[in-house]
Coordinates of C-alpha atoms in Angstrom, one line a residue:
M1 CA 7.7 14.4 -34.6
G2 CA 7.9 13.2 -31.0
T3 CA 4.9 15.5 -29.9
L4 CA 3.1 14.2 -26.7
V5 CA -0.8 13.9 -28.2
G6 CA -4.0 12.0 -27.2
F7 CA -7.0 11.8 -25.7
D8 CA -5.6 12.5 -22.0
V9 CA -3.5 15.5 -23.1
D10 CA -6.3 17.1 -25.1
L11 CA -9.0 16.4 -22.2
V12 CA -6.5 17.9 -19.4
S13 CA -5.9 21.1 -21.7
R14 CA -9.6 21.6 -22.2
V15 CA -10.8 21.3 -18.7
C16 CA -7.7 23.2 -17.3
A17 CA -8.4 26.2 -20.0
L18 CA -12.2 26.1 -18.6
V19 CA -11.1 27.6 -14.9
G20 CA -7.8 29.4 -16.0
K21 CA -5.3 26.8 -14.8
K22 CA -1.8 26.1 -16.3
C23 CA -1.8 22.6 -16.6
K24 CA 1.4 20.6 -18.6
T25 CA 1.1 16.9 -19.4
I26 CA 4.3 15.2 -19.0
M27 CA 5.9 11.7 -19.3
L28 CA 7.2 9.8 -16.6
P29 CA 7.4 5.9 -16.0
F30 CA 4.0 4.7 -14.7
T31 CA 5.5 3.0 -11.7
E32 CA 6.1 6.6 -10.3
C33 CA 2.3 6.9 -10.0
I34 CA 1.5 3.3 -8.4
F35 CA 3.4 -0.2 -8.3
T36 CA 2.7 -3.5 -6.9
Y37 CA 5.3 -5.5 -4.0
K38 CA 4.3 -8.6 -2.4
D39 CA 0.6 -8.5 -3.7
I40 CA 0.0 -4.7 -2.5
D41 CA -0.4 -1.9 -4.4
Y42 CA 1.4 1.5 -3.3
A43 CA 1.5 4.8 -4.5
G44 CA 4.7 6.1 -6.5
R45 CA 7.6 8.0 -5.5
G46 CA 6.7 10.3 -8.0
L47 CA 2.8 11.1 -7.0
W48 CA 4.3 11.0 -3.1
S49 CA 6.8 13.6 -3.8
Q50 CA 4.8 15.8 -5.8
W51 CA 6.8 15.9 -8.9
V52 CA 3.3 15.7 -10.6
D53 CA -0.3 16.5 -9.3
G54 CA -2.2 13.4 -11.0
C55 CA -2.0 10.3 -13.2
P56 CA -4.9 10.3 -15.6
S57 CA -7.3 7.8 -16.5
Y58 CA -6.6 5.2 -13.6
A59 CA -9.6 2.9 -12.5
I60 CA -11.1 3.9 -9.3
T61 CA -11.2 0.9 -7.1
T62 CA -11.9 -0.1 -3.4
D63 CA -8.5 -0.8 -2.7
R64 CA -6.9 1.9 -4.3
R65 CA -9.3 4.4 -2.2
T66 CA -6.8 3.4 0.5
E67 CA -4.0 5.0 -1.0
F68 CA -5.3 7.6 -3.5
D69 CA -8.2 10.6 -4.0
F70 CA -9.4 10.5 -7.3
T71 CA -11.4 13.0 -9.8
L72 CA -14.8 12.2 -11.0
P73 CA -14.7 9.1 -13.4
Y74 CA -14.4 9.9 -17.4
L75 CA -14.1 6.8 -18.9
E76 CA -15.6 3.5 -18.3
T77 CA -13.1 0.7 -17.8
T78 CA -13.4 -3.4 -18.6
S79 CA -10.8 -6.0 -17.8
S80 CA -10.2 -9.1 -19.5
F81 CA -8.4 -12.4 -19.7
T82 CA -5.4 -13.5 -22.3
V83 CA -4.0 -16.5 -23.1
A84 CA -1.3 -17.6 -25.9
P85 CA -2.8 -18.5 -29.0
G86 CA -5.0 -21.5 -29.0
N87 CA -5.5 -21.3 -25.2
P88 CA -3.2 -23.8 -24.7
S89 CA -4.2 -24.6 -20.7
G90 CA -8.0 -24.4 -21.6
F91 CA -8.4 -21.4 -19.3
D92 CA -12.6 -20.8 -19.0
P93 CA -13.3 -17.3 -17.5
N94 CA -16.7 -18.4 -16.4
L95 CA -15.1 -20.5 -13.8
E96 CA -15.3 -20.2 -10.1
D97 CA -12.3 -22.1 -9.3
Y98 CA -8.9 -20.5 -11.0
S99 CA -6.6 -22.4 -8.6
P100 CA -5.8 -24.8 -11.2
F101 CA -4.0 -22.0 -13.3
T102 CA -1.1 -19.8 -13.1
L103 CA -2.4 -15.9 -13.4
V104 CA 0.0 -13.1 -13.9
R105 CA -1.3 -9.5 -13.7
L106 CA 0.6 -6.2 -14.5
T107 CA 2.3 -4.5 -11.8
G108 CA 0.1 -1.4 -10.1
A109 CA -3.1 -2.8 -12.2
P110 CA -6.5 -3.0 -10.3
T111 CA -6.5 -6.7 -12.0
N112 CA -5.5 -7.8 -8.6
G113 CA -6.5 -10.8 -6.0
V114 CA -9.0 -8.6 -4.4
C115 CA -10.6 -8.0 -7.8
L116 CA -11.0 -11.7 -8.1
N117 CA -12.4 -11.9 -4.8
R118 CA -15.1 -9.4 -5.5
L119 CA -16.0 -11.3 -8.6
K120 CA -16.2 -14.4 -6.4
K121 CA -13.5 -16.3 -8.0
T122 CA -11.0 -18.6 -6.1
Y123 CA -7.3 -18.7 -7.3
G124 CA -3.9 -20.0 -6.4
K125 CA -0.5 -18.7 -7.9
F126 CA -0.7 -15.1 -9.1
M127 CA 2.3 -13.6 -10.8
V128 CA 3.0 -9.9 -11.2
A129 CA 4.7 -8.7 -14.3
Q130 CA 6.7 -5.3 -14.5
N131 CA 5.1 -4.5 -18.0
L132 CA 3.3 -6.2 -20.6
P133 CA 6.5 -7.5 -22.6
E134 CA 6.9 -9.4 -20.0
A135 CA 3.8 -10.6 -19.2
K136 CA 3.5 -11.7 -22.8
E137 CA 6.7 -13.7 -22.5
L138 CA 5.2 -15.5 -19.2
L139 CA 2.6 -16.6 -21.5
L140 CA 4.4 -17.6 -24.4
N141 CA 6.7 -20.0 -22.8
G142 CA 4.5 -21.3 -20.5
T143 CA 5.2 -20.1 -17.4
A144 CA 1.9 -18.5 -16.9
D145 CA -1.5 -19.7 -18.2
V146 CA -3.3 -16.2 -18.5
L147 CA -3.1 -12.6 -18.1
F148 CA -5.6 -10.8 -16.1
S149 CA -5.5 -7.1 -17.4
P150 CA -7.2 -4.0 -18.4
R151 CA -5.8 -4.3 -21.8
N152 CA -8.5 -6.0 -24.5
V153 CA -6.4 -5.8 -27.1
I154 CA -2.8 -7.6 -27.2
D155 CA -1.0 -8.3 -30.4
G156 CA 0.1 -11.8 -30.7
L157 CA -2.2 -13.0 -27.8
E158 CA -5.6 -14.2 -27.7
V159 CA -7.6 -12.2 -25.7
L160 CA -10.7 -14.2 -24.5
P161 CA -14.3 -12.4 -24.9
A162 CA -15.4 -12.1 -21.3
R163 CA -15.2 -8.8 -19.9
V164 CA -15.4 -8.2 -16.4
H165 CA -15.2 -5.0 -13.9
C166 CA -12.8 -4.2 -11.5
D167 CA -13.2 -0.5 -11.1
E168 CA -16.1 1.2 -9.1
D169 CA -17.4 4.0 -11.1
G170 CA -15.0 4.1 -14.1
A171 CA -11.7 5.8 -14.4
G172 CA -10.6 9.2 -13.5
I173 CA -7.2 11.2 -12.4
L174 CA -5.3 9.2 -9.8
L175 CA -4.6 11.8 -7.1
R176 CA -2.1 12.0 -3.9
K177 CA -4.0 11.4 -0.7
G178 CA -5.1 14.9 0.5
S179 CA -4.6 16.5 -3.1
D180 CA -6.9 19.7 -3.8
L181 CA -6.9 19.4 -7.3
A182 CA -10.4 17.4 -7.5
T183 CA -11.9 20.6 -5.8
W184 CA -11.6 22.7 -9.0
W185 CA -11.3 19.6 -11.7
N186 CA -14.5 18.1 -10.8
P187 CA -16.6 21.3 -11.5
A188 CA -14.9 22.1 -14.4
F189 CA -15.1 18.7 -15.6
Q190 CA -19.0 18.6 -15.0
T191 CA -19.2 22.0 -17.1
F192 CA -17.2 20.5 -19.7
Y193 CA -19.5 17.2 -19.5
F194 CA -22.9 18.8 -19.3
S195 CA -22.1 21.5 -22.2
G196 CA -21.8 18.4 -24.8
Q197 CA -18.5 19.0 -25.6
Y198 CA -17.1 15.8 -23.7
A199 CA -19.4 13.9 -26.1
Q200 CA -17.4 15.5 -29.0
F201 CA -14.4 13.3 -28.0
G202 CA -15.9 10.3 -29.4
W203 CA -15.8 8.3 -26.2
C204 CA -17.8 6.4 -23.7
G205 CA -19.9 8.3 -21.1
V206 CA -18.8 8.9 -17.6
G207 CA -19.6 5.8 -15.4
D208 CA -20.0 2.2 -15.2
D209 CA -21.6 0.4 -18.5
D210 CA -25.0 0.3 -18.9
D211 CA -24.9 -2.9 -19.9
D212 CA -23.9 -5.6 -17.3
D213 CA -23.3 -8.7 -19.9
D214 CA -19.9 -9.4 -18.8
D215 CA -19.6 -11.5 -22.2
D216 CA -20.3 -8.3 -24.2
D217 CA -17.2 -7.7 -26.7
D218 CA -18.4 -4.1 -27.5
D219 CA -18.2 -2.4 -24.0
N220 CA -17.7 1.2 -25.4
E221 CA -20.1 3.5 -27.6
D222 CA -17.3 4.0 -30.0
G223 CA -17.0 -0.1 -30.8
N224 CA -13.4 0.2 -29.7
D225 CA -12.7 -2.3 -27.4
D226 CA -9.3 -1.2 -26.1
V227 CA -10.2 1.2 -23.1
V228 CA -7.7 3.7 -22.5
D229 CA -6.5 3.1 -18.7
G230 CA -3.3 3.8 -17.1
E231 CA -2.8 0.7 -15.4
D232 CA 0.1 -0.5 -17.7
G233 CA 1.6 3.0 -17.8
H234 CA 0.9 3.5 -21.5
D235 CA -2.0 6.0 -21.9
G236 CA -2.8 6.8 -25.7
N237 CA 0.6 6.1 -26.9
I238 CA 0.6 2.3 -27.5
D239 CA 1.2 0.2 -30.0
G240 CA -0.4 -3.6 -30.2
N241 CA 2.6 -5.1 -28.3
G242 CA 1.8 -2.5 -25.3
E243 CA 5.2 -1.0 -25.9
D244 CA 5.0 3.2 -26.4
K245 CA 5.6 4.1 -29.9
N246 CA 8.7 6.6 -28.8
G247 CA 10.3 3.6 -27.1
D248 CA 9.7 4.4 -23.7
N249 CA 7.5 3.0 -21.1
D250 CA 6.1 6.0 -19.8
D251 CA 2.8 7.6 -18.8
D252 CA 1.1 10.9 -19.1
I253 CA 1.3 13.0 -16.1
I254 CA -0.6 16.3 -15.1
E255 CA 1.4 19.2 -13.4
Y256 CA -0.8 22.2 -12.8
D257 CA 0.0 25.9 -11.8
G258 CA -2.9 28.1 -10.8
N259 CA -2.7 31.8 -9.4
E260 CA -2.8 31.5 -5.5
E261 CA -6.5 33.0 -5.1
N262 CA -7.8 30.1 -7.3
D263 CA -5.7 27.4 -5.3
K264 CA -7.1 28.4 -2.1
I265 CA -10.6 27.5 -3.0
G266 CA -11.7 24.4 -1.4
Q267 CA -8.7 23.3 0.6
P268 CA -9.6 22.0 3.8
T269 CA -9.1 24.2 6.9
D270 CA -7.0 21.7 9.1
H271 CA -4.0 19.5 7.5
L272 CA -5.0 16.0 6.9
W273 CA -2.6 13.9 9.3
K274 CA -1.7 10.8 7.3
F275 CA -0.3 7.8 9.1
V276 CA 1.1 4.4 7.4
V277 CA 1.1 0.7 7.8
S278 CA 2.5 -2.0 5.9
G279 CA -1.1 -3.8 6.1
K280 CA 0.5 -7.2 6.4
I281 CA 0.0 -7.7 10.3
E282 CA -3.3 -9.2 10.8
P283 CA -5.4 -8.1 13.3
Y284 CA -3.6 -5.3 13.7
S285 CA -3.9 -3.6 9.8
F286 CA -4.7 -5.4 7.0
L287 CA -6.5 -6.0 3.8
D288 CA -9.9 -7.7 4.1
S289 CA -11.2 -9.7 1.0
E290 CA -12.5 -6.9 -0.9
G291 CA -9.6 -4.7 -0.5
N292 CA -10.5 -2.5 2.2
L293 CA -7.9 -1.5 4.9
I294 CA -9.1 -2.6 8.3
G295 CA -7.7 -3.7 11.7
W296 CA -7.0 -2.7 15.5
T297 CA -4.7 0.2 14.1
K298 CA -7.0 1.7 12.1
D299 CA -9.8 1.8 14.4
F300 CA -7.5 3.1 17.4
I301 CA -6.3 6.2 15.2
E302 CA -9.7 6.9 14.2
E303 CA -10.9 7.2 18.1
V304 CA -7.9 9.3 19.1
C305 CA -8.2 11.8 16.1
S306 CA -11.9 12.1 16.8
R307 CA -11.4 13.0 20.3
A308 CA -8.6 15.5 18.9
G309 CA -10.9 16.9 16.2
K310 CA -8.2 16.0 13.6
Q311 CA -8.7 14.7 10.2
C312 CA -6.5 11.5 10.0
H313 CA -6.2 8.9 7.0
L314 CA -4.5 5.4 7.5
M315 CA -2.7 4.2 4.6
L316 CA -0.3 2.1 3.2
A317 CA 3.6 2.2 2.6
Q318 CA 6.8 -0.1 2.8
V319 CA 8.6 -0.1 5.9
S320 CA 11.4 1.1 4.3
E321 CA 9.8 4.4 3.6
C322 CA 9.6 4.7 7.6
T323 CA 13.2 3.4 8.7
S324 CA 16.1 1.8 6.8
R325 CA 19.1 0.1 8.2
D326 CA 23.0 0.2 6.8
G327 CA 24.9 -2.3 8.4
E328 CA 24.6 -1.1 12.6
L329 CA 22.7 2.2 12.1
L330 CA 19.1 3.0 11.8
Y331 CA 18.1 5.8 9.5
P332 CA 14.6 7.3 9.0
G333 CA 13.0 6.3 5.7
R334 CA 12.9 8.5 2.6
G335 CA 8.7 8.9 2.9
L336 CA 8.8 10.4 6.3
M337 CA 11.7 12.6 5.7
E338 CA 9.9 13.8 2.7
G339 CA 6.8 14.4 4.2
W340 CA 4.7 12.0 2.2
F341 CA 3.0 11.0 5.4
D342 CA 3.0 12.4 8.9
A343 CA 3.9 9.0 11.0
C344 CA 4.4 5.5 11.1
T345 CA 2.4 3.1 13.4
G346 CA 3.5 0.0 15.6
Y347 CA 6.8 1.3 16.3
F348 CA 9.1 0.9 19.8
E349 CA 10.6 3.6 21.4
T350 CA 14.4 2.5 21.9
M351 CA 17.4 4.8 22.6
D352 CA 19.1 4.1 19.0
R353 CA 15.9 5.3 17.5
D354 CA 15.5 8.4 19.8
N355 CA 18.3 9.8 18.2
S356 CA 16.4 9.9 14.8
W357 CA 12.6 9.9 15.6
D358 CA 10.0 11.4 17.8
F359 CA 7.5 9.0 19.8
T360 CA 4.0 9.3 21.0
A361 CA 3.1 8.2 24.4
P362 CA 3.1 4.2 24.0
Y363 CA -0.3 2.4 23.8
L364 CA 0.9 -1.2 23.7
I365 CA 3.3 -3.2 25.6
S366 CA 5.7 -5.7 23.8
N367 CA 8.7 -8.1 24.5
A368 CA 11.3 -10.1 22.5
S369 CA 12.0 -13.6 22.4
F370 CA 14.2 -16.6 20.8
Y371 CA 12.8 -19.0 18.5
V372 CA 14.8 -22.3 17.8
K373 CA 14.3 -25.2 15.3
P374 CA 11.9 -27.8 17.1
G375 CA 13.9 -29.6 19.5
N376 CA 16.3 -26.8 20.0
P377 CA 18.9 -29.1 18.3
S378 CA 22.0 -26.5 18.8
K379 CA 21.1 -26.7 22.7
F380 CA 20.8 -22.5 22.8
D381 CA 19.8 -21.1 26.1
P382 CA 18.5 -17.7 26.3
T383 CA 19.3 -17.2 30.0
S384 CA 23.3 -17.6 29.1
D385 CA 25.1 -14.3 29.4
D386 CA 27.0 -15.5 26.5
Y387 CA 25.8 -16.3 23.2
S388 CA 29.0 -16.1 21.4
K389 CA 29.1 -19.8 20.0
F390 CA 25.7 -19.6 18.3
T391 CA 24.8 -17.5 15.2
L392 CA 21.7 -15.6 15.7
V393 CA 19.4 -14.2 13.1
H394 CA 17.0 -10.8 13.3
A395 CA 15.0 -8.6 10.8
D396 CA 16.9 -5.8 9.9
T397 CA 14.5 -3.2 10.7
S398 CA 13.7 -4.8 13.9
I399 CA 14.3 -3.5 17.4
A400 CA 15.5 -7.0 18.4
N401 CA 18.9 -6.3 17.5
D402 CA 22.6 -6.1 18.2
H403 CA 21.8 -2.9 20.4
C404 CA 19.3 -4.5 22.3
L405 CA 21.5 -7.4 22.8
N406 CA 23.8 -4.8 24.6
R407 CA 21.4 -3.6 26.6
L408 CA 20.8 -6.9 27.7
H409 CA 24.1 -7.2 28.6
K410 CA 24.7 -10.4 26.2
K411 CA 27.7 -11.3 24.6
F412 CA 27.4 -12.9 21.0
G413 CA 29.3 -13.4 17.8
K414 CA 27.9 -13.9 14.3
L415 CA 24.3 -11.7 14.0
L416 CA 22.4 -12.2 10.5
D417 CA 20.3 -9.4 9.5
V418 CA 17.7 -10.5 6.9
P419 CA 14.8 -8.2 5.2
T420 CA 11.9 -10.6 6.5
K421 CA 10.7 -12.8 8.9
L422 CA 10.2 -15.7 6.2
E423 CA 13.8 -15.6 5.6
A424 CA 14.7 -15.6 9.5
I425 CA 12.2 -18.5 10.0
Q426 CA 14.0 -20.3 6.6
A427 CA 17.6 -19.6 8.3
V428 CA 16.5 -21.4 11.6
L429 CA 15.0 -24.5 9.7
N430 CA 18.0 -25.0 7.6
G431 CA 20.5 -24.7 10.1
T432 CA 21.8 -21.3 8.9
A433 CA 21.1 -20.0 12.2
D434 CA 20.9 -21.4 15.7
A435 CA 18.2 -19.1 17.0
W436 CA 15.8 -16.1 15.8
F437 CA 15.8 -12.9 17.9
T438 CA 12.3 -11.3 17.3
K439 CA 9.5 -9.4 18.8
R440 CA 6.9 -11.7 17.3
K441 CA 4.5 -14.2 19.1
G442 CA 3.2 -17.2 17.8
E443 CA 5.5 -18.6 15.1
T444 CA 4.4 -21.9 14.8
Q445 CA 7.1 -23.3 12.6
L446 CA 9.8 -22.7 15.4
E447 CA 10.0 -23.0 19.0
E448 CA 9.7 -20.6 21.3
L449 CA 12.0 -20.1 24.3
A450 CA 11.4 -18.4 27.6
P451 CA 11.9 -16.1 28.9
R452 CA 11.2 -12.7 27.0
F453 CA 13.1 -9.8 26.9
H454 CA 12.3 -5.8 26.5
C455 CA 14.2 -4.2 23.7
E456 CA 12.0 -1.3 24.0
N457 CA 11.8 2.0 26.7
V458 CA 8.5 2.0 27.2
G459 CA 6.3 0.1 24.8
T460 CA 5.2 0.4 21.0
S461 CA 4.1 4.0 20.0
I462 CA 3.4 5.9 16.8
M463 CA 6.6 7.3 15.2
S464 CA 7.3 10.7 13.6
K465 CA 9.6 12.8 11.9
K466 CA 12.0 14.5 14.5
G467 CA 10.5 17.6 15.2
S468 CA 6.8 16.8 14.1
Q469 CA 3.9 18.8 15.9
L470 CA 1.7 15.4 16.0
R471 CA 2.8 14.6 19.8
E472 CA 1.6 18.3 20.7
W473 CA -2.0 17.1 19.9
W474 CA -2.0 13.3 19.9
N475 CA -0.9 12.7 23.4
P476 CA -3.3 14.9 25.3
A477 CA -6.1 13.0 23.3
F478 CA -4.5 9.6 24.0
Q479 CA -4.2 10.5 27.8
Q480 CA -7.6 11.6 27.8
F481 CA -8.6 8.5 26.3
Y482 CA -6.7 6.2 28.5
S483 CA -7.3 8.1 32.0
T484 CA -10.8 7.8 31.9
G485 CA -10.3 3.8 31.6
E486 CA -12.1 4.1 27.8
F487 CA -8.7 2.9 26.1
N488 CA -8.7 -0.1 28.0
Q489 CA -12.4 -1.0 27.5
F490 CA -11.8 -0.3 23.5
C491 CA -9.0 -3.0 23.8
K492 CA -11.5 -5.4 25.5
D493 CA -14.1 -4.9 23.0
K494 CA -11.7 -4.8 20.0
G495 CA -10.1 -8.3 21.5
V496 CA -13.7 -9.8 20.7
Q497 CA -14.2 -8.3 17.6
Y498 CA -10.7 -9.5 16.0
N499 CA -10.5 -13.0 18.5
F500 CA -7.2 -11.6 19.8
D501 CA -5.8 -10.7 22.9
F502 CA -4.4 -7.1 22.5
P503 CA -1.3 -6.4 24.7
C504 CA -2.5 -3.0 25.3
V505 CA -0.7 -1.0 28.2
P506 CA -2.4 -1.7 31.7
P507 CA -5.2 0.3 33.0
P508 CA -4.7 3.7 35.4
A509 CA -4.6 2.9 39.2
G510 CA -7.9 2.1 40.5
I511 CA -9.4 1.3 37.0
H512 CA -10.1 -2.4 36.2

């Protein structure tokens, strides 16, 4: 009849009814909850923009806790390895080294590289498929050797018997960071669980499987090895091919409306200030082998927020959610403008950026330089005032751009915009460009030319939406940290910890 039914729908209805919440379960593409880009998982637009309040039956993992909050777990989860019929590549899950094999996973799934790291597995090529049919095709045509996924039954493929855990505690409802949903859901679910009503659903209990044997082929109490999990975006309404029975690649999503009095219960007394990084710039912000977000920036934000008495959290977001470029113009990114988070770290304050963003006091100094192909075959000279006979390249959101060249009174001609540093480096190496203009240091594939130039007004700051209140408390807290000399000592200590010379602003006069 087309009516949305299933375990998640029933569970949401029962738990919400216990506390008088008006909840609705709707359908959305699962990428509105979570998706993968360049091996990093990000929160989806639907969850960020509060189209919905939660996404049910998602595995709780270490790396996801950076981006999301979760309710208490209510399902056990396992993951498995799937191959083409007959296992033509001879893949063995019990091996410690998977590097001879090409692996594939589903976008947004917990079966990722950091899970393999936690399992002490070595791996090489790891592809990302946008859905199960795509992953299935990659196996059948030989492009990939094995699918690592939370799905333990897939028609037309051979699921190997080994079972592993990528989760910490099981699966719960995936929430936007800072959501208050868990403050009423968790007590209600505990009431539901301990009353014995949850057991009547006929599903496994809450938490990890008591059986630690990863080779056990029957991990769930009901003997059904097809664990309900949201990672492939098909909770409860899936046929054996991983396609929704209604023909859509949709996920079950929770929305709730509660009375105002109930909604105030358990809310934090202070705003959760959310800062974002790309998570790709070591040692400033990066994911360790276990999937934890670490680095200088995280430590720095925690220190300043602690001094200001603020609740803060560092998260991951794509650069385009902070800033985007259209031709010569820079615009604020969607995520910052829509309030998905409060600020983007590690941005230079420039005259063109001042038009659209606010900036905190600077905490790092920086400059830019030109990189050329080793040997400088084009004979590019950075000290010249006229670059017009050379082709330059820069990253499209970098401050080392046409505006900076104009402020440096440089005459230039062709300036290529590319989205990433890898494409900029390749453009120089293959002769498409003569020089790369960038603030980056230590790019060993190319030759860096002296001198270095300043594109920023002062230095590196935290960038926020125009009119944000962030600077009102951040700048006084940072000034106190800086004026005592403690900030520069912090930089020295972190330099030892991360084995890196951080370019912190000079100490105050009289402090060494």
